[in-house]
Coordinates of N, CA and C in Angstrom, one line a residue:
M153 N -34.6 40.7 38.8 CA -35.7 39.7 37.9 C -35.1 39.5 36.5
K154 N -34.9 40.9 36.0 CA -34.6 40.6 34.6 C -33.0 40.0 34.2
K155 N -32.6 40.8 35.0 CA -30.9 40.6 35.3 C -30.9 38.8 35.3
S156 N -31.4 38.1 36.2 CA -30.9 36.8 36.1 C -31.5 36.1 35.0
K157 N -32.6 36.1 34.6 CA -33.2 35.8 33.4 C -32.2 36.0 31.9
L158 N -31.6 37.0 31.7 CA -30.8 37.2 31.2 C -29.4 36.4 31.2
V159 N -28.8 36.6 32.5 CA -27.7 35.5 32.8 C -28.4 34.2 32.5
F160 N -29.5 33.8 32.8 CA -29.6 32.2 32.6 C -29.7 32.1 30.8
K161 N -29.8 33.1 30.1 CA -30.4 33.1 28.9 C -29.1 32.6 28.2
K162 N -28.5 34.0 28.6 CA -26.7 33.4 28.0 C -26.3 32.1 28.5
A163 N -26.6 31.8 29.6 CA -25.6 30.4 30.0 C -26.0 29.2 29.3
I164 N -27.8 29.3 28.8 CA -28.5 28.4 27.6 C -27.9 28.4 26.5
S165 N -27.7 29.7 25.9 CA -26.6 30.0 24.5 C -25.5 29.4 24.6
K166 N -24.8 29.5 25.6 CA -23.3 29.4 25.7 C -23.3 27.3 25.9
I167 N -24.3 26.9 26.2 CA -24.3 25.5 26.1 C -24.8 25.1 25.1
F168 N -25.3 25.9 24.2 CA -26.3 25.1 23.3 C -24.6 24.8 22.2
V169 N -24.2 26.1 22.2 CA -23.2 26.6 21.4 C -22.1 25.5 21.5
L170 N -21.6 24.9 22.7 CA -20.8 24.1 23.1 C -21.2 22.7 22.6
G171 N -22.5 23.0 22.9 CA -22.8 21.4 22.4 C -22.8 20.9 20.9
V172 N -23.2 22.4 19.8 CA -23.2 22.1 18.6 C -21.5 21.7 18.3
L173 N -20.6 22.8 18.7 CA -19.4 22.4 18.4 C -19.1 21.3 19.0
S174 N -19.2 20.6 20.2 CA -18.8 19.3 20.3 C -19.2 18.1 19.4
A175 N -20.5 18.1 19.0 CA -20.8 17.5 18.0 C -20.1 17.7 16.6
I176 N -19.7 18.7 16.2 CA -18.6 18.6 15.4 C -17.3 18.1 15.1
I177 N -16.9 18.3 16.2 CA -15.7 17.6 16.4 C -15.6 16.7 16.5
F178 N -16.7 15.9 17.3 CA -17.0 14.3 17.4 C -16.9 13.6 16.1
T179 N -17.9 14.3 15.6 CA -18.5 13.9 13.9 C -17.3 14.1 12.7
S180 N -16.4 15.0 13.0 CA -14.9 15.2 12.1 C -13.9 13.8 12.7
C181 N -13.7 13.9 13.8 CA -12.6 12.7 14.5 C -13.4 11.1 14.3
K182 N -14.5 11.1 14.4 CA -15.1 9.9 13.8 C -14.8 9.3 12.6
K183 N -15.3 10.6 11.5 CA -14.6 10.2 10.0 C -13.2 10.0 9.8
D184 N -12.6 10.3 10.8 CA -10.8 10.3 10.4 C -10.8 9.0 11.0
E185 N -11.6 8.2 11.9 CA -11.2 7.0 12.1 C -12.0 5.8 11.8
D186 N -12.6 5.9 10.9 CA -13.4 5.3 10.1 C -12.6 4.6 9.0
P187 N -12.5 3.2 9.1 CA -11.7 2.3 8.3 C -12.5 2.6 6.5
N188 N -13.7 2.6 6.6 CA -13.8 3.0 5.2 C -13.3 4.1 4.5
V189 N -13.0 5.0 5.2 CA -12.8 6.2 4.7 C -11.2 6.3 4.0
T190 N -10.7 5.6 4.9 CA -9.4 5.3 4.6 C -8.4 4.4 4.3
N191 N -9.2 3.7 4.4 CA -9.3 1.9 3.9 C -7.9 1.3 4.1
L192 N -7.6 1.7 5.4 CA -6.0 1.5 5.8 C -5.3 -0.3 5.2
L193 N -4.9 0.2 3.7 CA -4.4 -1.1 3.2 C -2.9 -2.0 3.7
A194 N -2.1 -0.9 4.6 CA -0.9 -1.0 5.2 C -1.2 -2.3 6.7
S195 N -2.4 -2.0 7.0 CA -3.1 -2.9 8.6 C -2.5 -4.1 7.8
E196 N -3.4 -4.3 7.0 CA -3.2 -5.9 6.6 C -2.4 -6.5 6.3
V197 N -1.0 -6.0 6.4 CA 0.4 -6.4 6.0 C 1.3 -6.0 7.2
V198 N 1.2 -5.4 7.9 CA 1.9 -4.8 9.2 C 2.2 -6.3 9.9
G199 N 3.6 -6.5 10.3 CA 4.1 -7.2 11.1 C 5.6 -7.6 11.1
T200 N 6.0 -9.0 11.6 CA 7.2 -9.8 11.4 C 6.3 -11.0 10.5
Y201 N 7.2 -11.2 9.6 CA 7.4 -12.8 8.7 C 8.6 -13.3 9.0
T202 N 8.4 -14.4 9.4 CA 9.9 -15.3 9.7 C 9.5 -16.3 8.2
G203 N 10.8 -16.5 7.6 CA 11.1 -17.8 6.6 C 12.4 -17.6 6.1
T204 N 12.4 -18.0 4.8 CA 14.0 -18.4 4.2 C 13.9 -17.1 3.0
L205 N 15.7 -17.4 2.6 CA 16.0 -16.3 2.1 C 17.1 -17.0 0.8
K206 N 16.0 -17.3 -0.4 CA 17.3 -18.5 -1.2 C 17.8 -17.8 -2.2
N207 N 18.9 -18.0 -2.4 CA 19.9 -17.4 -3.7 C 19.4 -18.0 -4.9
S208 N 18.7 -17.2 -5.9 CA 18.2 -18.3 -7.3 C 19.7 -18.5 -7.8
T209 N 20.9 -17.9 -7.6 CA 21.8 -18.7 -8.5 C 22.4 -19.6 -7.9
T210 N 22.7 -19.9 -6.9 CA 23.2 -20.8 -6.2 C 22.5 -21.6 -5.3
N211 N 20.9 -21.7 -5.0 CA 19.9 -22.2 -4.6 C 20.4 -22.4 -3.0
E212 N 21.1 -21.6 -2.4 CA 21.2 -21.6 -0.8 C 20.3 -21.2 -0.3
S213 N 19.3 -21.5 0.9 CA 18.7 -20.8 1.8 C 19.1 -20.7 2.8
K214 N 19.0 -19.7 3.6 CA 18.8 -19.3 5.4 C 17.9 -19.0 5.8
T215 N 18.2 -18.5 7.0 CA 16.9 -18.1 7.6 C 16.6 -16.6 7.6
A216 N 15.5 -16.1 7.3 CA 15.4 -14.6 7.4 C 14.0 -13.9 8.0
T217 N 14.3 -12.4 8.4 CA 13.3 -12.1 8.7 C 12.6 -10.9 8.0
I218 N 11.3 -10.6 7.8 CA 10.9 -9.1 7.3 C 10.5 -8.5 8.3
T219 N 10.2 -7.3 8.6 CA 9.2 -6.9 9.4 C 9.0 -5.5 8.5
V220 N 7.6 -5.3 8.5 CA 6.9 -4.6 8.0 C 6.6 -3.3 8.9
S221 N 6.6 -2.5 8.3 CA 5.9 -1.0 9.1 C 5.2 -0.4 8.7
V222 N 4.3 0.2 8.6 CA 3.4 1.6 8.1 C 4.2 2.6 7.7
Q223 N 4.3 3.2 6.8 CA 4.6 4.7 6.6 C 3.1 5.6 6.1
N224 N 2.1 5.0 5.4 CA 0.9 5.4 5.5 C -0.2 4.6 4.9
D225 N -1.5 4.9 4.6 CA -2.3 3.9 5.0 C -2.0 2.9 3.6
S226 N -0.9 3.2 2.6 CA -1.2 2.3 1.4 C 0.7 2.4 1.0
L227 N 1.2 2.7 2.2 CA 2.9 3.3 1.7 C 3.3 1.9 2.7
I228 N 4.4 1.3 2.7 CA 5.1 0.4 4.1 C 6.5 0.2 4.0
Q229 N 7.0 0.2 4.8 CA 8.7 -0.2 4.9 C 8.8 -1.3 5.1
L230 N 9.8 -1.9 4.1 CA 9.7 -3.5 4.3 C 11.2 -3.9 4.8
H231 N 11.8 -4.6 5.5 CA 13.2 -4.6 6.4 C 13.3 -6.0 5.9
C232 N 14.6 -6.8 5.7 CA 15.0 -8.2 5.6 C 15.8 -7.9 6.2
I233 N 16.2 -8.7 6.9 CA 17.6 -9.0 7.5 C 17.7 -10.9 7.8
A234 N 18.8 -10.9 6.9 CA 19.9 -12.6 7.5 C 20.7 -12.6 7.1
A235 N 21.9 -13.7 7.6 CA 22.9 -14.0 7.6 C 23.9 -13.1 6.3
N236 N 24.4 -12.2 6.5 CA 25.2 -11.3 5.7 C 24.2 -10.5 4.6
F237 N 23.1 -10.3 5.1 CA 21.9 -9.5 3.9 C 21.2 -8.8 5.2
D238 N 20.9 -7.3 4.7 CA 20.3 -6.7 5.7 C 20.0 -5.5 4.3
S239 N 18.2 -5.5 3.9 CA 17.9 -4.2 2.9 C 16.3 -4.0 3.8
T240 N 16.5 -2.8 3.0 CA 15.0 -1.7 3.7 C 14.7 -1.3 2.2
L241 N 13.4 -1.6 2.1 CA 13.1 -0.8 1.2 C 11.8 -0.4 1.7
I242 N 10.7 1.1 0.7 CA 9.8 1.7 0.7 C 9.0 1.3 -0.1
L243 N 7.8 0.8 -0.3 CA 7.0 0.0 -1.3 C 5.4 0.5 -1.3
Q244 N 4.9 0.8 -1.8 CA 3.6 0.7 -2.4 C 2.4 -0.2 -2.6
L245 N 1.5 -0.2 -1.7 CA 0.4 -1.5 -1.9 C -0.6 -1.0 -3.0
Y246 N -1.2 -2.4 -3.5 CA -2.6 -2.1 -4.1 C -2.9 -3.3 -3.9
Q247 N -4.4 -2.9 -4.1 CA -5.7 -4.3 -3.7 C -5.4 -5.0 -5.1
N248 N -5.1 -6.6 -4.8 CA -5.5 -7.4 -6.1 C -6.5 -8.6 -5.6
Y249 N -7.8 -8.7 -5.7 CA -8.3 -9.5 -5.1 C -8.3 -10.2 -3.7
D250 N -7.9 -11.1 -3.2 CA -7.2 -11.6 -1.8 C -5.7 -11.5 -1.9
S251 N -4.9 -10.6 -2.7 CA -3.7 -10.7 -2.5 C -3.2 -9.0 -2.7
I252 N -1.9 -8.7 -1.7 CA -1.7 -7.1 -1.6 C -0.3 -6.9 -2.5
M253 N -0.4 -6.7 -3.7 CA 0.9 -6.5 -4.5 C 1.4 -5.4 -4.1
V254 N 3.0 -5.0 -4.5 CA 3.8 -4.2 -3.8 C 4.4 -3.6 -5.3
C255 N 5.0 -2.3 -5.2 CA 5.5 -1.4 -6.6 C 6.2 -0.5 -5.7
F256 N 7.4 -0.4 -6.3 CA 8.4 0.6 -6.0 C 7.4 2.3 -5.8
T257 N 8.1 3.0 -5.2 CA 7.6 4.6 -5.1 C 8.8 5.5 -5.5
G258 N 8.5 6.4 -5.8 CA 9.8 7.6 -5.9 C 10.8 7.5 -6.6
Q259 N 11.7 7.9 -5.9 CA 13.2 7.9 -6.9 C 13.4 6.1 -7.5
D260 N 12.8 5.2 -6.6 CA 13.2 4.1 -6.8 C 12.2 3.2 -8.3
F261 N 11.2 3.9 -8.1 CA 10.1 3.3 -9.2 C 11.1 4.1 -10.6
Y262 N 11.2 5.7 -10.5 CA 12.0 6.0 -11.6 C 13.3 5.2 -12.2
N263 N 14.2 4.6 -10.9 CA 15.0 4.2 -11.8 C 14.9 2.7 -12.1
E264 N 14.0 1.9 -11.3 CA 13.3 0.6 -12.2 C 12.8 0.7 -13.4
Y265 N 12.3 1.9 -14.0 CA 11.2 1.8 -14.9 C 11.3 3.0 -15.9
G266 N 12.4 3.8 -15.8 CA 12.3 5.0 -16.3 C 11.4 6.2 -16.3
H267 N 10.8 6.5 -15.7 CA 9.4 7.3 -15.6 C 8.9 7.6 -14.4
N268 N 8.3 8.3 -13.9 CA 7.3 8.5 -12.9 C 6.1 8.3 -12.4
T269 N 5.0 8.1 -11.8 CA 3.8 7.6 -11.8 C 3.3 8.6 -12.0
N270 N 2.2 8.6 -12.4 CA 1.1 9.8 -12.4 C -0.3 9.7 -12.0
N271 N -0.7 10.8 -12.4 CA -2.0 10.9 -11.9 C -3.2 9.9 -11.2
Y272 N -3.3 9.1 -12.6 CA -4.4 7.9 -12.4 C -4.0 6.6 -11.9
D273 N -2.9 6.5 -10.7 CA -2.5 5.9 -10.2 C -3.4 5.9 -8.8
F274 N -4.0 4.3 -8.2 CA -4.9 4.6 -7.4 C -4.4 2.9 -6.2
C275 N -4.5 2.8 -4.9 CA -4.1 2.0 -4.3 C -5.3 1.0 -3.9
N276 N -6.4 1.4 -3.5 CA -7.8 0.8 -2.9 C -8.3 0.1 -3.4
S277 N -9.2 1.0 -4.5 CA -10.6 0.5 -5.1 C -10.9 1.1 -6.4
Q278 N -11.5 0.3 -7.1 CA -12.1 1.1 -8.4 C -12.1 3.1 -8.2
Q279 N -11.5 3.5 -8.8 CA -12.3 5.0 -8.2 C -13.6 5.2 -9.6
S280 N -14.5 6.4 -8.8 CA -15.8 6.6 -9.8 C -15.0 7.1 -11.3
G281 N -16.1 6.5 -12.3 CA -15.5 6.8 -13.2 C -14.9 6.0 -14.5
W282 N -13.8 5.4 -13.7 CA -13.0 4.0 -14.5 C -13.8 3.3 -15.1
M283 N -13.4 3.1 -16.5 CA -14.1 1.3 -16.8 C -12.9 0.6 -17.3
N284 N -13.2 -0.7 -17.3 CA -12.2 -1.8 -17.8 C -12.2 -1.7 -19.3
S285 N -11.2 -1.1 -19.4 CA -10.8 -0.4 -20.9 C -9.9 -1.2 -21.2
N286 N -9.7 -1.5 -22.7 CA -8.1 -2.1 -23.0 C -7.2 -0.9 -23.3
W287 N -6.9 -0.5 -21.9 CA -5.3 0.6 -22.1 C -4.4 0.0 -23.1
H288 N -4.0 -1.1 -23.1 CA -3.0 -1.7 -23.9 C -3.3 -2.7 -25.3
G289 N -4.3 -2.6 -26.0 CA -5.0 -2.7 -26.9 C -5.7 -4.4 -26.5
D290 N -4.9 -5.1 -26.1 CA -5.4 -6.3 -25.9 C -5.5 -6.6 -24.3
N291 N -5.8 -5.8 -23.8 CA -5.5 -5.5 -22.3 C -5.0 -6.8 -21.6
W292 N -3.5 -6.6 -21.8 CA -2.3 -7.3 -21.6 C -2.5 -8.2 -20.3
A293 N -3.1 -7.3 -19.2 CA -3.2 -7.6 -17.7 C -4.4 -8.7 -17.7
G294 N -4.8 -8.7 -18.3 CA -5.8 -10.0 -18.4 C -7.0 -9.5 -18.6
N295 N -8.3 -10.6 -19.2 CA -9.8 -9.8 -19.1 C -10.3 -9.6 -17.8
Q296 N -9.9 -9.6 -16.4 CA -10.3 -9.4 -15.5 C -10.9 -8.2 -14.8
Q297 N -11.7 -8.0 -14.2 CA -12.4 -7.0 -13.1 C -11.0 -6.2 -12.9
W298 N -11.7 -4.6 -13.2 CA -10.8 -3.6 -12.9 C -10.4 -4.0 -11.3
N299 N -9.7 -3.6 -11.2 CA -8.9 -3.2 -9.7 C -7.9 -2.2 -9.3
A300 N -7.6 -1.8 -8.4 CA -6.1 -1.1 -8.3 C -5.3 -1.7 -8.4
W301 N -4.7 -3.0 -8.3 CA -3.5 -3.7 -9.3 C -3.6 -3.6 -10.8
T302 N -4.7 -4.2 -11.0 CA -4.8 -3.7 -13.0 C -4.6 -2.7 -13.3
N303 N -5.1 -1.7 -12.7 CA -5.2 -0.2 -13.2 C -3.7 0.4 -12.9
H304 N -3.2 0.2 -12.1 CA -1.4 0.0 -11.6 C -0.6 -0.1 -12.8
M305 N -1.5 -1.4 -13.1 CA -0.4 -2.2 -14.1 C -0.7 -1.3 -15.7
N306 N -2.1 -1.3 -15.4 CA -2.5 -0.9 -17.1 C -1.7 1.1 -17.5
T307 N -1.9 1.3 -16.4 CA -1.6 3.2 -16.3 C -0.1 3.5 -15.8
Q308 N 0.5 2.9 -15.2 CA 2.2 3.2 -15.0 C 2.8 2.2 -15.5
H309 N 2.7 1.2 -16.4 CA 3.7 0.3 -16.9 C 3.9 -0.2 -18.3
S310 N 4.6 -0.5 -18.5 CA 4.8 -1.2 -19.9 C 4.9 -2.7 -19.5
Q311 N 4.7 -3.7 -20.5 CA 3.9 -4.6 -20.5 C 5.2 -6.0 -20.1
N312 N 6.1 -5.3 -20.4 CA 7.3 -6.5 -19.8 C 8.2 -5.7 -18.6
D313 N 7.5 -5.0 -17.9 CA 8.1 -4.6 -16.3 C 7.9 -5.6 -15.5
L314 N 8.8 -5.3 -14.7 CA 9.0 -6.5 -13.6 C 8.4 -6.0 -12.2
H315 N 7.8 -7.3 -11.5 CA 7.7 -6.9 -10.2 C 8.1 -7.9 -9.2
Y316 N 8.3 -7.3 -7.7 CA 9.4 -8.2 -7.5 C 8.6 -9.1 -6.0
G317 N 7.4 -9.0 -5.9 CA 6.7 -9.8 -5.0 C 5.3 -8.7 -4.2
G318 N 4.9 -9.6 -3.0 CA 3.3 -9.0 -2.5 C 3.4 -9.8 -1.3
F319 N 1.8 -9.6 -0.6 CA 1.3 -10.0 0.3 C -0.1 -10.9 0.4
N320 N -0.4 -12.4 1.0 CA -1.2 -12.7 0.5 C -2.1 -12.6 2.4
P321 N -2.6 -11.7 2.9 CA -3.4 -11.4 4.1 C -3.9 -12.9 4.9
T322 N -4.7 -13.4 3.5 CA -5.4 -14.9 4.3 C -5.0 -15.7 4.4
M323 N -3.6 -15.8 3.8 CA -2.7 -16.8 4.6 C -1.4 -16.5 5.1
N324 N -1.5 -15.0 5.7 CA -0.5 -14.7 6.3 C 0.8 -14.6 6.1
S325 N 0.6 -14.5 4.4 CA 2.3 -14.5 3.8 C 2.8 -13.5 3.2
C326 N 3.7 -13.6 2.7 CA 4.9 -13.0 2.1 C 5.7 -13.1 1.7
N327 N 6.1 -12.8 0.1 CA 7.6 -13.4 -0.8 C 7.8 -11.8 -2.0
Y328 N 8.6 -12.0 -1.7 CA 9.7 -11.0 -2.1 C 11.2 -11.5 -2.8
N329 N 11.2 -10.8 -4.1 CA 12.5 -11.1 -4.7 C 13.4 -9.9 -4.6
F330 N 14.6 -10.0 -3.9 CA 15.3 -8.9 -3.7 C 16.3 -9.0 -4.8
S331 N 16.4 -7.9 -5.9 CA 17.1 -7.8 -7.1 C 18.5 -7.5 -6.4
M332 N 19.7 -8.2 -7.2 CA 21.0 -8.5 -6.8 C 21.8 -8.5 -7.7
Q333 N 23.0 -8.0 -7.8 CA 24.2 -7.9 -8.8 C 25.6 -7.9 -8.4
N334 N 26.1 -9.3 -8.6 CA 27.4 -9.7 -8.4 C 28.4 -9.3 -9.6
G335 N 28.9 -8.3 -9.4 CA 29.7 -8.3 -11.1 C 29.0 -7.6 -12.2
N336 N 28.8 -8.5 -13.0 CA 28.1 -8.5 -14.4 C 26.8 -9.9 -14.0
T337 N 26.5 -10.3 -13.3 CA 25.5 -11.4 -12.8 C 24.9 -10.8 -12.1
N338 N 23.4 -11.1 -12.6 CA 21.8 -10.1 -11.6 C 21.5 -11.8 -11.0
Y339 N 20.8 -11.5 -10.2 CA 20.3 -12.6 -9.5 C 19.3 -12.2 -8.1
F340 N 18.6 -13.1 -7.7 CA 17.9 -12.7 -7.0 C 17.8 -13.4 -5.3
E341 N 17.7 -12.7 -4.3 CA 17.4 -13.3 -3.4 C 16.0 -13.4 -3.0
V342 N 15.4 -14.8 -2.2 CA 14.0 -14.4 -2.9 C 13.6 -15.3 -1.2
F343 N 12.5 -14.3 -1.0 CA 11.7 -14.3 0.7 C 11.0 -15.0 0.4
D344 N 10.5 -16.0 1.4 CA 9.3 -16.6 1.6 C 9.0 -16.9 3.1
G345 N 7.7 -16.7 3.7 CA 7.8 -16.0 5.1 C 6.4 -16.1 5.4
I346 N 5.8 -16.3 6.3 CA 4.8 -16.2 6.8 C 4.7 -15.6 8.0
K347 N 3.6 -14.6 8.7 CA 3.6 -14.0 9.8 C 3.8 -14.2 11.0
N348 N 4.5 -13.7 11.8 CA 4.7 -14.4 13.4 C 3.2 -13.6 14.1
N349 N 2.5 -15.0 14.6 CA 1.4 -14.4 15.5 C 2.0 -13.4 16.9

């Protein structure tokens, strides 16, 4: 009789331990899937956009398609195809009110702006402890409420740095200016398009 009670207690102990482990694993997985934890910014823009690509010098337009795929929660691959045009970029996303702005990353960022990003860059929302300060003296980004884009502009860029496009998820639209060079002439191939449903 004592032996069966001991076996029963061991079985109950094992079931209890398995229950606790299951709860821990379930809770851990649940946190990873919570969109508030990662705030998947890229999920708002992923898809295919159809529109036009217009040459800023000749004003010639042609049908074009941009396919946006996710690299991580705030990093995308943007691939544009049109007649005699094929370009792929990796871009960082930044919340800016109802828009999502883009900027180069890694070596492309360095090539464009002459320096690397620092630890004060963030993509989704204001980090705790950040204030809407006048980082450039007169707050050239405008007297706006602080967000990821104004932070990016104030901490990573000089006032005259150029940016080339972004998304409006509410309108399902994308625009991007591809910087081009033909000999000594610089021009843009300007994409404007709407996300396919």
